[in-house]
CSV table of C-alpha atoms in Angstrom, one decimal:
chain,number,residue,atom,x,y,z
A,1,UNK,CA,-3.4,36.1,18.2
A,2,UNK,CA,-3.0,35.3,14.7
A,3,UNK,CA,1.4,36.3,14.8
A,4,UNK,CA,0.9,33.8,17.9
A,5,UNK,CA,-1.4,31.0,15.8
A,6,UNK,CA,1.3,31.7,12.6
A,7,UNK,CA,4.5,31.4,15.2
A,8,UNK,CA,3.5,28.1,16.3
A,9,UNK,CA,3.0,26.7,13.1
A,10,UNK,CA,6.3,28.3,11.9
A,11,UNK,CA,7.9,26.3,14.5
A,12,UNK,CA,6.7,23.6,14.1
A,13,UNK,CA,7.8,23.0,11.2
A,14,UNK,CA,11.3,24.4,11.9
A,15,UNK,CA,11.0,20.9,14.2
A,16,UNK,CA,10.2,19.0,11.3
A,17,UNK,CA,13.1,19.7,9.2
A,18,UNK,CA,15.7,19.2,12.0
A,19,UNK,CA,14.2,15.8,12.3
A,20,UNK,CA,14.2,15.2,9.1
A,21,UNK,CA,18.1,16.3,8.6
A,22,UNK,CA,18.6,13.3,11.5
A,23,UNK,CA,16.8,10.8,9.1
A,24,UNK,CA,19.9,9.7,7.0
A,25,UNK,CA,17.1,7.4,5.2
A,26,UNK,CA,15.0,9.9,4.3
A,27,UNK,CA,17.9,11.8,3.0
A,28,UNK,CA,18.8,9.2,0.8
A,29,UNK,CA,15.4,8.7,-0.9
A,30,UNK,CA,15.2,12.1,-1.5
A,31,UNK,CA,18.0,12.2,-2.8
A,32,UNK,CA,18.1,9.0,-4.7
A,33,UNK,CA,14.8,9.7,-6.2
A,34,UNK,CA,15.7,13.2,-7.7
A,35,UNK,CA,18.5,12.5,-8.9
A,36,UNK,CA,19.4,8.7,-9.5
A,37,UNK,CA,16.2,7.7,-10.4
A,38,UNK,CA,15.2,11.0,-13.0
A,39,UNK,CA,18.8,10.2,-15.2
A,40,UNK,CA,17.9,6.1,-15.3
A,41,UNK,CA,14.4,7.0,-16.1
A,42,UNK,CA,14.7,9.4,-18.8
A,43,UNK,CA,18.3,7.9,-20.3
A,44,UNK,CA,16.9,3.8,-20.1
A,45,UNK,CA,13.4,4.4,-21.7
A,46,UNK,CA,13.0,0.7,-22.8
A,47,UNK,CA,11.6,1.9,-26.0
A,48,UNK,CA,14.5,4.4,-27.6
A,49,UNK,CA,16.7,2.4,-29.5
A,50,UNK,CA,20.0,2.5,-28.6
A,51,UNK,CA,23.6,0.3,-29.8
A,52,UNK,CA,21.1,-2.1,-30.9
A,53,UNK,CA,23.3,-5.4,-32.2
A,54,UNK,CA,22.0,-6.3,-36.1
A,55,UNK,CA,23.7,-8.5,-38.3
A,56,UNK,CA,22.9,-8.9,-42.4
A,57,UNK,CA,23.2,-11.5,-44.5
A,58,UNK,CA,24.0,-10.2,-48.2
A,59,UNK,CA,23.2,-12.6,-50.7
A,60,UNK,CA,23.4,-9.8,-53.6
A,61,UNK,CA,26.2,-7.9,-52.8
A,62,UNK,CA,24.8,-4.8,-55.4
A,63,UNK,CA,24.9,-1.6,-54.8
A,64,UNK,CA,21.7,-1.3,-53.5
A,65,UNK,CA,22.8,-4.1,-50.7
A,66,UNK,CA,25.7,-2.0,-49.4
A,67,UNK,CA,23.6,1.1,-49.4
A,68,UNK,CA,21.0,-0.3,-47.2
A,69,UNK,CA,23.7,-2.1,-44.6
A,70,UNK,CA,26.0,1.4,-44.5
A,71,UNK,CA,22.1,3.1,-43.2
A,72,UNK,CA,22.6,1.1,-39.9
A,73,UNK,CA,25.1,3.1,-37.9
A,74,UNK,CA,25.0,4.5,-34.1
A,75,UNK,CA,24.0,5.9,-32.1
A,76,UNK,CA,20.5,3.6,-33.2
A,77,UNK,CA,22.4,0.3,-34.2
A,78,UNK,CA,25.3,-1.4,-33.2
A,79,UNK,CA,27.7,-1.2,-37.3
A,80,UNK,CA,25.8,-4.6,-38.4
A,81,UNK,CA,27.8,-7.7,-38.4
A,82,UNK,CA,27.8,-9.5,-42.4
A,83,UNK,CA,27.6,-12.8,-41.2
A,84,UNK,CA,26.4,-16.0,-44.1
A,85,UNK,CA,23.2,-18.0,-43.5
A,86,UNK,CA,25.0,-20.4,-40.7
A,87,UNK,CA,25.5,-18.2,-38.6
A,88,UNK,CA,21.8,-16.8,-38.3
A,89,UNK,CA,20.2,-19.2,-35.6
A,90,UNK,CA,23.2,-20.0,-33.6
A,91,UNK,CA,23.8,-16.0,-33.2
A,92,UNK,CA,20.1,-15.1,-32.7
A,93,UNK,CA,19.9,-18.2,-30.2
A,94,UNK,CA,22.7,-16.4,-27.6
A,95,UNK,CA,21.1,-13.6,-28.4
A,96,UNK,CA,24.2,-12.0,-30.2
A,97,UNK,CA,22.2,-10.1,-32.7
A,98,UNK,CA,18.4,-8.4,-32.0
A,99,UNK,CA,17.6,-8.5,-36.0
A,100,UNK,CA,18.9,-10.2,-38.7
A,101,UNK,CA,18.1,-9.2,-42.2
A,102,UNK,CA,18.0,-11.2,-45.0
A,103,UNK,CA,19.0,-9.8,-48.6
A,104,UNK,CA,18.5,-12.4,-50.6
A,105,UNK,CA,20.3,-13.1,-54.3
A,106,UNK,CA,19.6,-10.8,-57.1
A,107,UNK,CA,17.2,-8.5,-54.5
A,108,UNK,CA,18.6,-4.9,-56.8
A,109,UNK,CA,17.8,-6.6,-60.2
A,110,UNK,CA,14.2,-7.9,-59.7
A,111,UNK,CA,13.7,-4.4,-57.8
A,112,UNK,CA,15.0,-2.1,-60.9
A,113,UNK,CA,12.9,-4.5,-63.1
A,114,UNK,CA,9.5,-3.9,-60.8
A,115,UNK,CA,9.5,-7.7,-59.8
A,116,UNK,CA,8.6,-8.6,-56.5
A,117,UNK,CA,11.6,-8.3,-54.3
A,118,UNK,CA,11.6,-9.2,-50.5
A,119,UNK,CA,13.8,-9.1,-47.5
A,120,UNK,CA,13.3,-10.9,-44.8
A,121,UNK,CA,13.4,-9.6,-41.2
A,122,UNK,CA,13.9,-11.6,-38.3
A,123,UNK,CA,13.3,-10.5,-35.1
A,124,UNK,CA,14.4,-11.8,-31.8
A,125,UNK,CA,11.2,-11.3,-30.1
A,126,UNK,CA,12.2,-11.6,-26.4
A,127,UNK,CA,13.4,-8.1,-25.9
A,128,UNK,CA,10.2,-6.7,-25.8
A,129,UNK,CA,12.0,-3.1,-25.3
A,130,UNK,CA,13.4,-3.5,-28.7
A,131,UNK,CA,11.3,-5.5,-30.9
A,132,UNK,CA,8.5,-3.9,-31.7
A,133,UNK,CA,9.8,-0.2,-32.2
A,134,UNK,CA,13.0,-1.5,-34.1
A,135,UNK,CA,10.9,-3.3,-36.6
A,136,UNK,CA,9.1,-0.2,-37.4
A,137,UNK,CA,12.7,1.7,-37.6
A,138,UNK,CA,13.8,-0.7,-39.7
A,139,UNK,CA,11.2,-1.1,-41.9
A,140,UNK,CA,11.6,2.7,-42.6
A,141,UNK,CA,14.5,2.9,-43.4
A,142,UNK,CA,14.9,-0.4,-45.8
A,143,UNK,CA,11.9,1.5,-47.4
A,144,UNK,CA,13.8,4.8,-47.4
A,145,UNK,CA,17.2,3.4,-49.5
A,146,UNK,CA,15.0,1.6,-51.4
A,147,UNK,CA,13.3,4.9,-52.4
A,148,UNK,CA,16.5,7.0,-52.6
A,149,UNK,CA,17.9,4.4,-54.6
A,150,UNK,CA,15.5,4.0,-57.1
A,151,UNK,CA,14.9,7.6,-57.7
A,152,UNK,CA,18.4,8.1,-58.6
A,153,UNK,CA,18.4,5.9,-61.1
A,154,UNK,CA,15.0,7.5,-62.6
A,155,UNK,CA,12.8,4.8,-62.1
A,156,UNK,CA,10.4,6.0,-58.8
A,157,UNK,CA,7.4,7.3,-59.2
A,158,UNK,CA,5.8,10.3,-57.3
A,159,UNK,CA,3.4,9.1,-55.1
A,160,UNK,CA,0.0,11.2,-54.9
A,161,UNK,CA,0.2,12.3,-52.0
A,162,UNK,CA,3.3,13.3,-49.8
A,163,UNK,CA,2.9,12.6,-46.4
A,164,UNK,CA,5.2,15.4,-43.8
A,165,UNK,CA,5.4,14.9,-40.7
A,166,UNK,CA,6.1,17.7,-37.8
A,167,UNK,CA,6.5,16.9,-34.5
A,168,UNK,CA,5.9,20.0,-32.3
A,169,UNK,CA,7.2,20.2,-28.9
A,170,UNK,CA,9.7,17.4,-29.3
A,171,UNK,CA,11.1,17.9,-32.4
A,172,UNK,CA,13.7,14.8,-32.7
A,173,UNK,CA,10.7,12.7,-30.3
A,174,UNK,CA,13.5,12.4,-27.7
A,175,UNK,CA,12.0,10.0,-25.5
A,176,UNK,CA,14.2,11.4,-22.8
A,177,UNK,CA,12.7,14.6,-22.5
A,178,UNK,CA,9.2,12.7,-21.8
A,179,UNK,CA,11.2,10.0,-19.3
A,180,UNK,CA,12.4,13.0,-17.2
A,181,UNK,CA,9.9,15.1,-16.7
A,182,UNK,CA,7.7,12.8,-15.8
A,183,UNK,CA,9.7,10.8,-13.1
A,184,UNK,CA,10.0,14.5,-11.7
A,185,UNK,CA,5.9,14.5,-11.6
A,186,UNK,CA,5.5,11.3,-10.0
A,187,UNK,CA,8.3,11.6,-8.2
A,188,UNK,CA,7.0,15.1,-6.1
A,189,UNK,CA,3.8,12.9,-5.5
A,190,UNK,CA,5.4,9.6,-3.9
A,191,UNK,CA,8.2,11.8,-1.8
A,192,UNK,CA,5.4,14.1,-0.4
A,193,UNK,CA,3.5,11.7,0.5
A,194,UNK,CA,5.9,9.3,2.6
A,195,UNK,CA,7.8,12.0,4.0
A,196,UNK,CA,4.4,13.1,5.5
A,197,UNK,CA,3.2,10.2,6.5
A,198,UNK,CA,6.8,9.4,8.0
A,199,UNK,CA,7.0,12.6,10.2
A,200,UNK,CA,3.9,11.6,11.7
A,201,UNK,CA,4.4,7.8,12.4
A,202,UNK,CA,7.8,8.7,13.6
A,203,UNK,CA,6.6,11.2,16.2
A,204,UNK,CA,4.1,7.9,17.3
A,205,UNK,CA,6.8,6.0,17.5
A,206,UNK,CA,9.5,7.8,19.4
A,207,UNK,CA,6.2,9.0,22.0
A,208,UNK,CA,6.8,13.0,21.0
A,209,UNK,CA,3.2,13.5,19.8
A,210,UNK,CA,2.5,12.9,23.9
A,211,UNK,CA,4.8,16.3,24.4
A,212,UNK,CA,2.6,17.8,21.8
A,213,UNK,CA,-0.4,17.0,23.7
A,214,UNK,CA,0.4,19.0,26.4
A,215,UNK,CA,1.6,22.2,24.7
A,216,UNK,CA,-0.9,24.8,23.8
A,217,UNK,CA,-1.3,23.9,19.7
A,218,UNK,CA,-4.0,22.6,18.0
A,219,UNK,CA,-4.1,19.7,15.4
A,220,UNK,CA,-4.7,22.3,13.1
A,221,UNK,CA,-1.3,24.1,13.7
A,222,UNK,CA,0.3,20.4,13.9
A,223,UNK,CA,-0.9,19.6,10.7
A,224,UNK,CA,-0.3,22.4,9.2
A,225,UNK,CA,3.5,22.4,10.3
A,226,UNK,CA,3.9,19.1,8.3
A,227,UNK,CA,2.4,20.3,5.0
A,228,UNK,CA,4.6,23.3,4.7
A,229,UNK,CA,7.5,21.9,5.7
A,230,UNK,CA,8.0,18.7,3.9
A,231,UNK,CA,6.3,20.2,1.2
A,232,UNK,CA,9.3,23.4,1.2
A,233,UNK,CA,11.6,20.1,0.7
A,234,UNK,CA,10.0,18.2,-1.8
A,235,UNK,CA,9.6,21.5,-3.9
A,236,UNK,CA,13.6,22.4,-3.3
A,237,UNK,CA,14.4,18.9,-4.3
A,238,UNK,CA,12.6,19.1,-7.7
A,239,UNK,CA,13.7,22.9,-8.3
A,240,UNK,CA,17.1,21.2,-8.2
A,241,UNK,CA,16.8,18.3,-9.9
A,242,UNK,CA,14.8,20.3,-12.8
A,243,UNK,CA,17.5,22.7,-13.2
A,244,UNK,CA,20.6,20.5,-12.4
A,245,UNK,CA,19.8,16.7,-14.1
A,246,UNK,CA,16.7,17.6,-16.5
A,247,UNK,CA,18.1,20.9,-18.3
A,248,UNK,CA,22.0,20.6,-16.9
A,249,UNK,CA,23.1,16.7,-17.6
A,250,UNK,CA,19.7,15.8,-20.2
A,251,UNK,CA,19.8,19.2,-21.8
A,252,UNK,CA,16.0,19.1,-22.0
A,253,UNK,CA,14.5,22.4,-22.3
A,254,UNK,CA,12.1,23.7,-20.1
A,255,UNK,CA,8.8,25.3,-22.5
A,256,UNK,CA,6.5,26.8,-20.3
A,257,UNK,CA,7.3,28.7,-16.8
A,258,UNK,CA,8.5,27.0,-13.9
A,259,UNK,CA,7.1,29.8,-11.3
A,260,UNK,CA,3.7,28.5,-12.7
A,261,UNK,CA,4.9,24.9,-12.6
A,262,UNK,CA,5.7,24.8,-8.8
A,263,UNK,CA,2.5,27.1,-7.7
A,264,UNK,CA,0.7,23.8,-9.1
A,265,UNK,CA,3.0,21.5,-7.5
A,266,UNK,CA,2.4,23.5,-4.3
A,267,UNK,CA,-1.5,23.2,-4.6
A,268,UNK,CA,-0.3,19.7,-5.1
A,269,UNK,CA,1.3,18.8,-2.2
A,270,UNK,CA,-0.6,20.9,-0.5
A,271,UNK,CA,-3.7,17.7,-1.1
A,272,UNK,CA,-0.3,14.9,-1.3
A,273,UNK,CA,0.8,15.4,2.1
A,274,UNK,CA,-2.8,16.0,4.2
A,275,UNK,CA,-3.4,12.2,2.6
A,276,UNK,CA,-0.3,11.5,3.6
A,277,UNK,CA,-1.3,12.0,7.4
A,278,UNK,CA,-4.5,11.1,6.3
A,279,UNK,CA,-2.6,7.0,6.0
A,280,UNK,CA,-0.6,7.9,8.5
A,281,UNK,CA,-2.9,7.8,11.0
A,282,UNK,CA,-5.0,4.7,9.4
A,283,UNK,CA,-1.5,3.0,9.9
A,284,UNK,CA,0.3,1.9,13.2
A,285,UNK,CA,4.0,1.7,12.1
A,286,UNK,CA,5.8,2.1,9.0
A,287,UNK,CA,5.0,-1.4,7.2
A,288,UNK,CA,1.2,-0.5,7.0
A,289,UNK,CA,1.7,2.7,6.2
A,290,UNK,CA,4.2,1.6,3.2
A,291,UNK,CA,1.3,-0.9,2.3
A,292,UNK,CA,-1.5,1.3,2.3
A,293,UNK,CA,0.2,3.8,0.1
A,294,UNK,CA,1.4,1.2,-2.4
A,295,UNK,CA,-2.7,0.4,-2.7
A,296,UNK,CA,-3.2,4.0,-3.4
A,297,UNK,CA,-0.3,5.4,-5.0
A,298,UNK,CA,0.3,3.3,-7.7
A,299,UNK,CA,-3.3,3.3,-9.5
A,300,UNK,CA,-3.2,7.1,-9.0
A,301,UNK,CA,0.0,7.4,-10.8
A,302,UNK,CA,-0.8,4.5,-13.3
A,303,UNK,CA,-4.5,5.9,-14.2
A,304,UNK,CA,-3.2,10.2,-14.0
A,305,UNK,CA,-2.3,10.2,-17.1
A,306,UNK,CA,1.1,10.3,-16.9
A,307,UNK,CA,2.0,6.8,-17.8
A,308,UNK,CA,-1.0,6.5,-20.5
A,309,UNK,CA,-3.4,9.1,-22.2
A,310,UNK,CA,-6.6,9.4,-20.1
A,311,UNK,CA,-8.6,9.0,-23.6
A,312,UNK,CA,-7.0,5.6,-24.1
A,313,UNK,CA,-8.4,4.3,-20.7
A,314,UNK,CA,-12.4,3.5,-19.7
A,315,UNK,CA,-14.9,6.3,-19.9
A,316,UNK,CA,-15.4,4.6,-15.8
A,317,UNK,CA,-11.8,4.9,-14.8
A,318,UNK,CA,-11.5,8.8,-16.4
A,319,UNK,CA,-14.3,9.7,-14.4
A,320,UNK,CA,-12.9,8.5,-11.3
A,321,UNK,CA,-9.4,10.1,-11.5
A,322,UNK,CA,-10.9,12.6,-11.8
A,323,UNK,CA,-11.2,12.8,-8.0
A,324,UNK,CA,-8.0,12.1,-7.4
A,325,UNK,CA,-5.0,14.9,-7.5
A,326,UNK,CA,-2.3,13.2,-9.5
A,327,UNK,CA,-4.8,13.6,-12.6
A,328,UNK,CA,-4.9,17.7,-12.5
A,329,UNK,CA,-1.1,17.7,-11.4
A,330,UNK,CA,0.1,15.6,-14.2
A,331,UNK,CA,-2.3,17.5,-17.1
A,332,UNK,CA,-1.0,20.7,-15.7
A,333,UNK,CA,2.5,19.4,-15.6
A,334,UNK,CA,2.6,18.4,-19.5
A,335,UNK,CA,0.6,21.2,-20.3
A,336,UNK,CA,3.4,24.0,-18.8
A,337,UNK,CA,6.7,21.7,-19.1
A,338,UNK,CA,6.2,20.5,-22.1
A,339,UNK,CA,3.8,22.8,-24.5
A,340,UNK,CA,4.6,26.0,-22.5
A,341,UNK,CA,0.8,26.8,-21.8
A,342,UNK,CA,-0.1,29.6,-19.2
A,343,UNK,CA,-2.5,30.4,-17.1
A,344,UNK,CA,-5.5,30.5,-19.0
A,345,UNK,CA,-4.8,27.3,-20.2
A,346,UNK,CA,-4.3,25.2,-16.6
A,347,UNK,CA,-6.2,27.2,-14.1
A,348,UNK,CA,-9.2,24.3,-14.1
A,349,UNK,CA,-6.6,21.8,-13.0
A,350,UNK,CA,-5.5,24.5,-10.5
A,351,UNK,CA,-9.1,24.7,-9.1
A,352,UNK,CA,-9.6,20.9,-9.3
A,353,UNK,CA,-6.3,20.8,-7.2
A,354,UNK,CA,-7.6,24.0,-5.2
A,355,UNK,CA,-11.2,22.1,-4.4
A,356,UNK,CA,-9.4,18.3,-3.6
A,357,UNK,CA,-6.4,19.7,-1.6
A,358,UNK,CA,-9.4,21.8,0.9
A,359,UNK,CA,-11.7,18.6,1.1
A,360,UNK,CA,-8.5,16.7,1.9
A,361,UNK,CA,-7.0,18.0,4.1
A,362,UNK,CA,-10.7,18.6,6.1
A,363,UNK,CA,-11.0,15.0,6.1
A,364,UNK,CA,-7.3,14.5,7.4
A,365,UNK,CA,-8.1,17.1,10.2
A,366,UNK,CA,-11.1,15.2,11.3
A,367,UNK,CA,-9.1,12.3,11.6
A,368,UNK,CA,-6.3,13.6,13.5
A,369,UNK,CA,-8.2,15.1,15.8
A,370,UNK,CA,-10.4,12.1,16.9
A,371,UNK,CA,-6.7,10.2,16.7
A,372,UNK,CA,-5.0,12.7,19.3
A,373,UNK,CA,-8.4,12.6,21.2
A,374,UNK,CA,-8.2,8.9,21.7
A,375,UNK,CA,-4.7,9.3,23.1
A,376,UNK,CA,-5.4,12.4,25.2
């Protein structure tokens, strides 16, 4: 009875992956999102600088000028265009030029004699992606030739205390490695979820859940058949595009173990996809069901974690999340990606996942049968 209960299931889902191989659209988001959409997210991370266009006006022309316009080079900055004070507005008005600095006349002299010496920074404050983090960069290193500079002409000062920073687990704060990841993370929650709901609406739609009616399954087995098999896909699509885009085209490494990843991402989907048929059977047809997972997927995926730290938001809102899967996925995600933890680290988001995938997928069951009831 239980080869016979297992068979079915088996199947079953062996049905849903032929139909899904006939859904060219479904292909294509797949796909698209594991592939496509991880390189964009981790190589366009609107904060990394990257060929930023700076110009300088040197009113000095000293050493100390030329040493602080030759420490703008690329990869960071575009070289920086020396342009005279004419040219600042009109350039910065097209939006030639993100920053403009200012060195103004005898800048090295009043700084070798300790008098206060300023350069002015402007900013072009509509690209929001560069502004506020190339300000900071540039700060630092201004600061940082000043510093060199000054030392080697004996006149610096140690300060008291010397500040050294180490950055562990992203060593060279690659926001690509982050960008990556993570689109990998949210990525197994939004394609698990459609291609669930999907399966189901589709079989509405095209009047095969009636031939299901009249075989000898159970909602039970039907269910079941959609879990593991779009959840097989989902997991083969993010093996892939782990191994082939993350560590192959980003050269990100890979800390912790993936064997330990993907059992999380199982229990995972294993909640992902029961809500999945949980909407799809609140939904009629495809529209509603893309409507009603837009009002539930994005403040799971906005409040997880992933997208801000969880101490950063409402003591309200972290308690909440805390109910919802895409919470323990993402902390277990980071934590093994990213920091390499193990087991002993991660298993209470593994129960969390453990205890919200059961009560899900109950709830979904409940509701499918008294769906398939109705239609009986």
């Amino acid at each position: 009875m239980k080869h016979r209960f297992l068979g079915t299931i088996w199947w079953l889902g062996v049905k849903e992956l032929w139909s899904l191989w006939r859904d060219p659209a479904m292909l294509v988001l797949i796909a698209f999102s594991f592939t496509v959409s991880v390189y964009t997210a981790a190589t366009a991370i609107p904060e990394t600088l990257h060929h930023v266009p700076i110009a300088i006006v040197d009113e000095d022309h000293s050493p100390l000028s030329r040493q602080i316009a030759d420490a703008f080079y690329p990869p960071q900055f575009m070289p920086p265009a020396m342009i005279g004070h004419e040219q600042v507005d009109p350039g910065m008005d097209i939006g030639r030029y993100s920053f403009v600095l200012n060195i103004p006349p005898d800048f090295q002299r009043d700084a070798l004699a300790g008098r206060g010496a300023e350069i002015q920074i402007n900013v072009d404050a509509t690209r929001m992606s560069q502004a506020f983090t190339g300000n900071g960069s540039i700060q630092q290193i201004i600061q940082g030739e000043i510093a060199d500079f000054m030392r080697g002409r004996g006149q610096a000062a140690d300060p008291p205390v010397d500040l050294v920073l180490r950055a562990r687990f992203n060593p060279g704060l690659d926001k690509s490695w982050f960008g990556g990841l993570m689109e990998i993370i949210n990525h197994i929650t939004m394609v698990s979820l459609i291609l669930t709901g999907a399966a189901l609406i589709r079989e509405r739609e095209h009047g095969t859940i009636e031939h299901l009616l009249v075989m000898p399954v159970t909602p039970a087995q039907i269910m079941l058949s959609k879990v593991w098999s779009m959840s097989l896909v989902v997991l083969a699509a993010a093996a892939l595009s782990l191994n082939g885009i993350v560590r192959g085209l980003l050269h990100v490494p890979i800390e912790g173990s993936l064997a330990l990843f993907f059992a999380g991402a199982s229990l995972h989907l294993f909640a992902m996809t029961a809500m999945g048929i949980w909407l799809a059977t609140l939904a009629r047809n495809m529209p509603q069901f893309g409507m009603l997972m837009i009002l539930i997927l994005l403040p799971m995926q906005m409040l997880s974690g992933g997208t801000t730290p969880r101490e950063s938001m409402p003591v309200l809102a972290r308690d909440l999340m805390l109910a919802a899967p895409t919470t323990h996925f993402v902390e277990l995600g980071q934590a093994i990606l990213y920091r390499g933890a193990g087991l002993d680290v991660v298993w209470p988001s593994f129960l969390g996942l453990a205890i919200i995938g059961s009560l899900m997928f109950y709830l979904s069951l409940r509701r499918f049968r008294s769906v398939i009831g109705s239609m009986a």
